[in-house]
Short mmCIF file of C-alpha atoms in Angstrom, two decimals:
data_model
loop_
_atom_site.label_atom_id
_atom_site.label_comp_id
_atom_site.label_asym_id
_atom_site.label_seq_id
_atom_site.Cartn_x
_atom_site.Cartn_y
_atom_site.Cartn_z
CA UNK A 1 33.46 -34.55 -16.56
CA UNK A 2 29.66 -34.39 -16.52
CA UNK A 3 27.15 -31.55 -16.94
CA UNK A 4 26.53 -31.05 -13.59
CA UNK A 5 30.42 -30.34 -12.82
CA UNK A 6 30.42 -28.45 -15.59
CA UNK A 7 27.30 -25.98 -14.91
CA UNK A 8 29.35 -24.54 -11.62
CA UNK A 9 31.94 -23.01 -13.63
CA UNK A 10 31.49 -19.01 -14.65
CA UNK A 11 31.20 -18.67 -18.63
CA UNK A 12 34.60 -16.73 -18.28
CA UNK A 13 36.49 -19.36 -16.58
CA UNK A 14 35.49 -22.27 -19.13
CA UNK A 15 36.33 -19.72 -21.94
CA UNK A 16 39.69 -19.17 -20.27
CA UNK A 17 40.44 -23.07 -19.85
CA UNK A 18 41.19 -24.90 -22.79
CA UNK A 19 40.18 -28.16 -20.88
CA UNK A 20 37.06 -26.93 -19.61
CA UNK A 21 36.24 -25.47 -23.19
CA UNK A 22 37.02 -28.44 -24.58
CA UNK A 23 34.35 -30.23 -22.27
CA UNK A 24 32.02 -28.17 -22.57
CA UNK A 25 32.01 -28.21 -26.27
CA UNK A 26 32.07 -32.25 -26.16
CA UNK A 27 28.97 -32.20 -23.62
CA UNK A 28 26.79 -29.89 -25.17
CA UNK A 29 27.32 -31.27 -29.04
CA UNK A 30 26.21 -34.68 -27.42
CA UNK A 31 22.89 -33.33 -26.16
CA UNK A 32 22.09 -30.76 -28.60
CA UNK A 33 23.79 -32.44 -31.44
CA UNK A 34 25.15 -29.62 -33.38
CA UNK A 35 28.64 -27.45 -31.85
CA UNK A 36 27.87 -24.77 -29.90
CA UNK A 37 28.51 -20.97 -31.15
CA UNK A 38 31.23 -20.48 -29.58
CA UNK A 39 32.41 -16.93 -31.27
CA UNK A 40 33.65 -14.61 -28.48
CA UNK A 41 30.77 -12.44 -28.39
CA UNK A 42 28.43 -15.77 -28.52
CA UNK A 43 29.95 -17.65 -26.15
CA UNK A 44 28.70 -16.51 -22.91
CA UNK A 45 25.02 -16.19 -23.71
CA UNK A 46 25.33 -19.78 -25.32
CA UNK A 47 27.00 -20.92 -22.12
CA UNK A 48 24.62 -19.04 -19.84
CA UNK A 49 21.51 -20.53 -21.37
CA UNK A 50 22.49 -23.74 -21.86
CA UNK A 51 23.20 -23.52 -17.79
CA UNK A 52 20.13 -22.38 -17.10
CA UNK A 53 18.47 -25.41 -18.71
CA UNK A 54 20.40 -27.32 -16.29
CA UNK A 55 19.99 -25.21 -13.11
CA UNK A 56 17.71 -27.17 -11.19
CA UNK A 57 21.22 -30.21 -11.12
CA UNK A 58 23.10 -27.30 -10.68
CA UNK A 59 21.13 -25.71 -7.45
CA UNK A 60 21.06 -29.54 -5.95
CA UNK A 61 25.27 -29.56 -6.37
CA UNK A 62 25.43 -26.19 -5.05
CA UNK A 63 23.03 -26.27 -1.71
CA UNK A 64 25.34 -26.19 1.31
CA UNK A 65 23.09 -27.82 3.76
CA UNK A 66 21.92 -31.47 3.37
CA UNK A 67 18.83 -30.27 4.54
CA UNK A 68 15.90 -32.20 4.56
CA UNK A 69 12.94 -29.51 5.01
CA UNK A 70 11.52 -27.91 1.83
CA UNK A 71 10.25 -23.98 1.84
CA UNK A 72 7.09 -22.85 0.01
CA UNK A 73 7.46 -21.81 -3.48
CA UNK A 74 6.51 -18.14 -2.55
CA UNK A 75 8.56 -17.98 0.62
CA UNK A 76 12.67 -17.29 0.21
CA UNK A 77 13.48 -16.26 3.67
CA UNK A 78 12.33 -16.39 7.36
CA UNK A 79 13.99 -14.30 9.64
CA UNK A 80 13.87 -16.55 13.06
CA UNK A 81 13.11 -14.61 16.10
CA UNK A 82 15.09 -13.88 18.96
CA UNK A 83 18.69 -15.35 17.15
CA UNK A 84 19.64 -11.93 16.42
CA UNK A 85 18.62 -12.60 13.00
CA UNK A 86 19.37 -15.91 11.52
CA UNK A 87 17.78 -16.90 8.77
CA UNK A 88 15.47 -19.60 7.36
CA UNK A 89 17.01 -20.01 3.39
CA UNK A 90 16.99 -22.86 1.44
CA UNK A 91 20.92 -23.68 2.79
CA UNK A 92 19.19 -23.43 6.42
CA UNK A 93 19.91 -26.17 8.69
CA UNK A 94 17.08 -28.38 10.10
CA UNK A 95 18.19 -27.55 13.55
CA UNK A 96 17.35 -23.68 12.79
CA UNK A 97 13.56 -24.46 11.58
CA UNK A 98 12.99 -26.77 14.22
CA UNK A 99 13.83 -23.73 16.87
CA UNK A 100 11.48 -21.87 14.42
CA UNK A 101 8.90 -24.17 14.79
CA UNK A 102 9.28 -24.67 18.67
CA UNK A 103 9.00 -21.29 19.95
CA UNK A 104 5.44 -21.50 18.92
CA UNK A 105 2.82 -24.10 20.17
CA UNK A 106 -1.02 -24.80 18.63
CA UNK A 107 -2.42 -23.27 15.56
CA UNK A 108 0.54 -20.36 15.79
CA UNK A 109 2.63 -23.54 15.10
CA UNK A 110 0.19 -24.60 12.31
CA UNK A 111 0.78 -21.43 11.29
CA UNK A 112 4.46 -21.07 11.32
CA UNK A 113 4.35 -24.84 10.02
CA UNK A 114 2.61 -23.74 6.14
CA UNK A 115 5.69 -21.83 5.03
CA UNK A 116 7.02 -25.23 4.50
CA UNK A 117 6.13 -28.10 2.03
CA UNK A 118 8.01 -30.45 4.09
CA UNK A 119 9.24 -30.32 7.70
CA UNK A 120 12.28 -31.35 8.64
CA UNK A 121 12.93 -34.75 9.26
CA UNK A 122 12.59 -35.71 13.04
CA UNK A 123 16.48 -35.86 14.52
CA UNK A 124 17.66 -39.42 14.40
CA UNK A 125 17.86 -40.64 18.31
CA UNK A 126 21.29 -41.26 19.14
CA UNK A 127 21.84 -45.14 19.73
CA UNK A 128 23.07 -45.61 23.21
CA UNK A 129 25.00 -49.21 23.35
CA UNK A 130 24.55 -50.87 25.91
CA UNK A 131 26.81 -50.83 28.60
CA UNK A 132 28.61 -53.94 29.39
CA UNK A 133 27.45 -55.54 33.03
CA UNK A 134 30.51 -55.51 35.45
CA UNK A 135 31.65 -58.72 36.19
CA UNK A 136 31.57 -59.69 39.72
CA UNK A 137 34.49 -60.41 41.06
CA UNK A 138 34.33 -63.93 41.74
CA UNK A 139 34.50 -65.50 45.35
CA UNK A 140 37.76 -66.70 46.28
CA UNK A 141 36.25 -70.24 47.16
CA UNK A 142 38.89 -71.80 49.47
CA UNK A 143 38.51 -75.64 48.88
CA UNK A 144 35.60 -76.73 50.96
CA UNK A 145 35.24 -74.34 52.99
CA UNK A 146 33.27 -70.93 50.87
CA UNK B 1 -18.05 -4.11 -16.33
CA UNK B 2 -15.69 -5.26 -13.44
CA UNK B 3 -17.28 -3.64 -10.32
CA UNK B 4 -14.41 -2.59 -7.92
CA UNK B 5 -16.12 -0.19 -5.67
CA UNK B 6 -18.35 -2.07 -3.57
CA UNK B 7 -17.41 -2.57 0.46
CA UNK B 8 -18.16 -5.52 2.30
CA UNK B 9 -17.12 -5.62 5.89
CA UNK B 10 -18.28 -3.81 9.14
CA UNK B 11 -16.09 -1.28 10.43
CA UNK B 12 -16.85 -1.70 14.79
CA UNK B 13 -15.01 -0.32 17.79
CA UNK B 14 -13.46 -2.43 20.13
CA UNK B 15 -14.02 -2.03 23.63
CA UNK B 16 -10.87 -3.44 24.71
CA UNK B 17 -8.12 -2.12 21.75
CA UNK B 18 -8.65 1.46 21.98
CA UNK B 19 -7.21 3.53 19.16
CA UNK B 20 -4.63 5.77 19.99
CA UNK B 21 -2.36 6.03 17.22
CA UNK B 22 1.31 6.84 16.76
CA UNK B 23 4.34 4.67 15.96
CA UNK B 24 6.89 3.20 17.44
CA UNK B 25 9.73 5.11 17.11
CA UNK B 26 11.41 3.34 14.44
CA UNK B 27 11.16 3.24 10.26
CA UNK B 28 12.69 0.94 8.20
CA UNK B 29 13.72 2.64 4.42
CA UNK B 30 14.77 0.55 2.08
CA UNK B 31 15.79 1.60 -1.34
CA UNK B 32 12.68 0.39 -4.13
CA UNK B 33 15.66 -1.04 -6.34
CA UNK B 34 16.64 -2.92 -4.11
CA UNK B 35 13.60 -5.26 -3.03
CA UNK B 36 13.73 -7.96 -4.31
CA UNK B 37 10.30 -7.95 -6.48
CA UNK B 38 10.49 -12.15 -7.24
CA UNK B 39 10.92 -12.92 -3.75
CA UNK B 40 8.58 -10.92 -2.17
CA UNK B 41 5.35 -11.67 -2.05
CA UNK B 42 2.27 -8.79 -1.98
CA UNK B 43 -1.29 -10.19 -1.67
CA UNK B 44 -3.64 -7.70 -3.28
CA UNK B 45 -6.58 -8.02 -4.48
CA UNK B 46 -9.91 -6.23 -5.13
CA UNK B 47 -13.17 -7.47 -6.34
CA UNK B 48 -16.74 -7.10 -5.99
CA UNK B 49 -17.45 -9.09 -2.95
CA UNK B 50 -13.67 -9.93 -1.31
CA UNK B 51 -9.85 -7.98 -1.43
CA UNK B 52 -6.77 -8.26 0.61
CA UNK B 53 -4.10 -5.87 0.93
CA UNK B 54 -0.73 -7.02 2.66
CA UNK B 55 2.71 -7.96 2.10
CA UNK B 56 3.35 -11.33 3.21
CA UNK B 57 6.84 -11.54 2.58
CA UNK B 58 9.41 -8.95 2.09
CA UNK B 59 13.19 -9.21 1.25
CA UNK B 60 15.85 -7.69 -0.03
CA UNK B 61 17.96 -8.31 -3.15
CA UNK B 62 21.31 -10.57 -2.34
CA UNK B 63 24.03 -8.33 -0.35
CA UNK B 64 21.02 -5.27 0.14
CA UNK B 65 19.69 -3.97 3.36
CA UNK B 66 17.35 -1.34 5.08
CA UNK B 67 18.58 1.39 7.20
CA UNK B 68 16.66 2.07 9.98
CA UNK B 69 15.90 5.56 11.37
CA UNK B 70 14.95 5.74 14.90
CA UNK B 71 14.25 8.24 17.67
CA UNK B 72 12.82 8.57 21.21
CA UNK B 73 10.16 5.82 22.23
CA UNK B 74 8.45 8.44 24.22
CA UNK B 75 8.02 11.17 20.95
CA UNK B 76 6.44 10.98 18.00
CA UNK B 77 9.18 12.87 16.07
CA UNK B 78 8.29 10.15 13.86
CA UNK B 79 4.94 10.52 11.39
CA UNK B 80 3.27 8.51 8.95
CA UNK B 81 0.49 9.54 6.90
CA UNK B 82 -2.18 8.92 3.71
CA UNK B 83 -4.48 10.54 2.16
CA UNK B 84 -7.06 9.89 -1.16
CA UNK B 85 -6.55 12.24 -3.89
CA UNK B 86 -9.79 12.51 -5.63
CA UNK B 87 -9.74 12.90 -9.65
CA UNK B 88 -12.49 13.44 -11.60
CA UNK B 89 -10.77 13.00 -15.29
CA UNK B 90 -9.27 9.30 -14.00
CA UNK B 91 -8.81 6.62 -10.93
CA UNK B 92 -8.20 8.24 -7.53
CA UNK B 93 -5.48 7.53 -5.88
CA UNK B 94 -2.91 8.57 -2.98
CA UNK B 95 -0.51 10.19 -1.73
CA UNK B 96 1.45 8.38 1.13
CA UNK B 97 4.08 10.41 3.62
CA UNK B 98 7.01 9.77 6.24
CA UNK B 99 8.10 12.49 8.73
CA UNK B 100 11.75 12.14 9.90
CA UNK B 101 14.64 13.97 10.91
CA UNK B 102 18.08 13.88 10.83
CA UNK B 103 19.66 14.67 14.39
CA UNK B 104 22.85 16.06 13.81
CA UNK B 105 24.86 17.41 10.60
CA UNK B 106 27.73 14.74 10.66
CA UNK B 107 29.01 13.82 7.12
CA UNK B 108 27.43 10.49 7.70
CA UNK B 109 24.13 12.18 7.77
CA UNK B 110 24.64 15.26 5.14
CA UNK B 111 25.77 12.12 2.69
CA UNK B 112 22.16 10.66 3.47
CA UNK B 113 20.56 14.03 3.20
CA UNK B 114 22.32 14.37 -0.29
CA UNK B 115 21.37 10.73 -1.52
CA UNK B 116 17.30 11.86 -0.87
CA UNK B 117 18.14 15.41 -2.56
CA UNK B 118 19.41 13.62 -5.67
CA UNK B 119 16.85 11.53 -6.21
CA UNK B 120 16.45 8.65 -3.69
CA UNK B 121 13.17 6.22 -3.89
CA UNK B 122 12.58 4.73 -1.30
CA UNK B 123 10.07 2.07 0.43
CA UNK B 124 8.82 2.71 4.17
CA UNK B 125 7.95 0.05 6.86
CA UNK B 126 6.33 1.56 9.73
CA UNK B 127 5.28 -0.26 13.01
CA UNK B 128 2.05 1.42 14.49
CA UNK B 129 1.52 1.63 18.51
CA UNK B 130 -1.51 0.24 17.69
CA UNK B 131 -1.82 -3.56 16.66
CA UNK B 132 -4.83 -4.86 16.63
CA UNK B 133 -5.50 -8.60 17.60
CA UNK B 134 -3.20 -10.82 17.74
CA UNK B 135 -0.75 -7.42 15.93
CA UNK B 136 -2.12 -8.66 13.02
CA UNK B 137 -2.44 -4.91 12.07
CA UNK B 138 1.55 -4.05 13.57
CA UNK B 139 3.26 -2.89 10.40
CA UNK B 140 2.59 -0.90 7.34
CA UNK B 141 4.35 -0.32 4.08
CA UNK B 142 4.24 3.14 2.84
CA UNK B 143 5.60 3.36 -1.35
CA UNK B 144 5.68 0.37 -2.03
CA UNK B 145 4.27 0.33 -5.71
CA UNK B 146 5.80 4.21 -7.04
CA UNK B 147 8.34 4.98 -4.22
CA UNK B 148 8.63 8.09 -1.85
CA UNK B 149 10.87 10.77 -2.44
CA UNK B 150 11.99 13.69 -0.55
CA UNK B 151 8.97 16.51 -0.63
CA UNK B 152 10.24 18.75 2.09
CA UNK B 153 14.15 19.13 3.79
CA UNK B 154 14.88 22.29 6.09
CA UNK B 155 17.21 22.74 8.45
CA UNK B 156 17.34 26.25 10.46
CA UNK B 157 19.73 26.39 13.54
CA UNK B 158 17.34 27.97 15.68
CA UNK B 159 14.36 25.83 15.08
CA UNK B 160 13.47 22.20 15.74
CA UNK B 161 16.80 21.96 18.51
CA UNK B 162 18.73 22.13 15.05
CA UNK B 163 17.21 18.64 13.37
CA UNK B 164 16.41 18.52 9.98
CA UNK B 165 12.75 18.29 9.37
CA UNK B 166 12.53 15.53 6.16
CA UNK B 167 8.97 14.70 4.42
CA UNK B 168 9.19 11.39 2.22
CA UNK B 169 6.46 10.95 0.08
CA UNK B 170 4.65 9.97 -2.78
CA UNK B 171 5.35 12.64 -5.85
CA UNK B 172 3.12 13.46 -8.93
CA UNK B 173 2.89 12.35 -11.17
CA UNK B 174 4.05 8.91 -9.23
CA UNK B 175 0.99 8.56 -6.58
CA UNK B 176 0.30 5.45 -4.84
CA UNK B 177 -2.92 3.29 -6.54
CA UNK B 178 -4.11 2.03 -3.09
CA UNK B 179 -3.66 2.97 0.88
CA UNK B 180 -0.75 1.36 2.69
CA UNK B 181 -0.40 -2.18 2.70
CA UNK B 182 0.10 -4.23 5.67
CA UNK B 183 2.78 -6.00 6.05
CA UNK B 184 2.52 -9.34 7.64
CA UNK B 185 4.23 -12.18 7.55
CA UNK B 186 3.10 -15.40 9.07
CA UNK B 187 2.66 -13.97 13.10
CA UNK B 188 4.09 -11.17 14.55
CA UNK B 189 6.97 -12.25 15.62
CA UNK B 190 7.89 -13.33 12.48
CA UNK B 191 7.51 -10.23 11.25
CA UNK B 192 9.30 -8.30 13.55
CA UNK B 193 12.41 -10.33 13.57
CA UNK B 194 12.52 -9.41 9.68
CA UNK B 195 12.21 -5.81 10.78
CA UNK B 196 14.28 -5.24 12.98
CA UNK B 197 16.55 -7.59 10.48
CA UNK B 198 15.92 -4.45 7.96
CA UNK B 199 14.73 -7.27 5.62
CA UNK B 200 18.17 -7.63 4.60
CA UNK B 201 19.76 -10.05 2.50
CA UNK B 202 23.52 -11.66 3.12
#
C-alpha cells in the first residue's frame, strides 16, 4: 500500500485495523525514520498531521471530476446562473464552466473568464468515420450484348 | 502617521439612474458562524489616495445555508439602514440595521423568533432597487465584521395586521468599523445566482 492509499483512511479506521496500522506504521518510519507515537491519545494528531503533509496527493486521489479547468486561488465556488443553482467547485465538470462561460459574450466573458487560472480544455471533436461508399450494383452484362 | 481620512472621488448625479431607493423584497440571513471566513473573499481597503469596500466572494461553510426572508415586491415591509456613530474618546464607527417581520405565529416561525431572542448573529445580504451601472451597486452586506442581533421584537394583535415587527442590528459594544460593504461577485448575474442560492454550501 502506498501513502496516497493510505492518507484516505479516517485516523479511527487505521487505528481500528490492524493491517492498516500496521501500514501506516511501516510507511511513515520509512519517511520520517523514527516509529510514530502511536499511544492512544497520540495517535490521531500524529496521523492527522502527518496527512496533512500529504494532502495535496491526497486532494488529487480524492477529486471526483477529471476536470481539466483550474479555479483561482481566492475563488471556491461559482454559483452558475439560471441552472437552479449548480455550482462551479473544484469537482465541477468542464461542461458546467463552459455553460458559465457561454452565457456571457465580450469583456463580461473576460470577466467571467479571470476566476479561472486555466479554462477548460476545448471538447475533443468526435471523429466521424467515414462512411463506406455503396457499391453499385454491378450491370448484369449479358455476353455481348450490355 | 498613516492618513486614513482623506476622500478622493466625485460624488455626481446621474441623469439617467435616478435614485429612488428601497429593496427588493427579499434578505438573505445567514448565521456569522457559519460563513465560511477562508473561502470568502472581502476586498477592503483604505488609504490615503485609493480604498475598496466589497465582498467578492461569499460562501458558506460545508452543509450551511442562508434562509431567506421575503415579502411583497410591491412593499417595503422590508428596511435596511446605517448610520455613523461619532466618538470623540476613539474611532467612529456604525451601527447597521434590518427591518423584518415575521407573518404569522406558526411554530416554524416562534422557533425562529426564539433562535434571535437567544442570541442569534447574524449576517444580512440585501439587494437594493437601485443598481447602478451595469448593478454593479445591486447588493449590500449588512454585519458582516461584528454581526446583527435582535434590537427590537413586538408583536401586538391589533397592530401591524398581527406581524411581528423585528429590528436586526448592530449592538454595543459590537458596532460595525465601516458602512456596508458591497457585495459583488464577478457580474451581476453571478451574484444573484449565489443569492438567490442563499450562498449555501452542499
Amino acid at each position: 500500500m502506498s501513502v496516497d492509499e493510505l492518507i484516505l483512511y479516517s485516523a479511527k479506521e487505521v487505528r481500528a485495523n490492524p493491517d492498516l496500522f500496521k501500514e501506516y506504521i511501516r510507511l511513515y518510519t520509512e519517511e520520517i525514520g523514527k516509529k510514530p507515537n502511536c499511544a492512544t491519545c497520540q495517535f490521531s494528531g500524529t496521523y492527522e498531521r502527518w496527512v496533512g503533509n500529504h494532502s495535496t496527493a491526497s486532494k488529487k486521489l480524492n477529486k471526483m471530476s477529471n476536470n481539466t479547468f483550474t479555479l483561482i486561488k481566492t475563488k471556491r465556488a461559482i454559483v452558475v446562473p439560471f441552472t437552479g443553482g449548480q455550482v462551479i467547485n473544484e469537482d465541477a465538470t468542464d461542461d458546467l464552466v463552459r455553460l458559465y462561460l457561454d452565457q456571457v459574450q465580450g469583456a463580461a466573458r473576460v470577466v467571467r473568464e479571470a476566476n479561472f487560472t486555466k479554462l477548460p480544455d476545448e471538447p475533443k471533436a468526435v471523429e466521424i468515420s467515414a462512411v463506406p461508399k455503396a457499391k453499385r450494383p454491378r450491370k448484369k452484362v449479358r455476353n455481348g450484348k450490355g | 502617521m498613516a492618513t486614513c481620512g482623506n476622500i478622493f472621488a466625485n460624488l455626481s448625479i446621474s441623469c439617467t439612474d435616478k435614485p429612488t431607493g428601497g429593496l427588493e423584497q427579499q434578505i438573505v440571513l445567514i448565521n456569522r458562524a457559519d460563513i465560511d471566513l477562508t473561502a470568502s473573499v472581502v476586498d477592503s481597503t483604505l488609504s490615503s489616495s485609493a480604498g475598496t469596500h466589497k465582498v467578492t466572494s461569499l460562501v458558506c461553510k460545508a452543509g450551511k445555508t442562508g434562509y431567506e426572508i421575503s415579502s411583497y415586491n410591491d412593499k417595503r415591509l422590508l428596511l435596511a439602514a446605517f448610520n455613523l456613530n461619532r466618538n470623540e474618546d476613539g474611532p467612529n464607527d456604525y451601527t447597521h440595521s434590518i427591518n423584518i417581520r415575521a407573518f404569522d405565529l406558526s411554530e416554524e416561525t416562534l422557533v425562529f423568533l426564539k433562535g434571535l431572542g437567544e442570541g442569534a448573529e447574524v449576517v444580512a445580504v440585501i439587494q437594493y432597487n437601485d443598481k447602478g451601472a451595469l448593478s454593479a451597486n445591486a447588493f449590500g452586506v449588512y454585519g458582516f465584521s461584528k454581526g446583527l442581533k435582535v434590537g427590537e421584537m413586538a408583536y401586538n394583535s391589533n397592530e401591524n395586521k398581527g406581524m411581528t415587527m423585528i429590528t436586526l442590528a448592530s449592538q454595543e459594544p459590537d458596532l460595525e468599523p465601516f458602512p456596508p460593504m458591497l457585495y459583488f461577485d464577478t457580474d451581476y448575474a453571478t451574484g444573484l445566482a449565489a443569492f438567490e442560492n442563499k450562498f449555501a454550501t452542499a
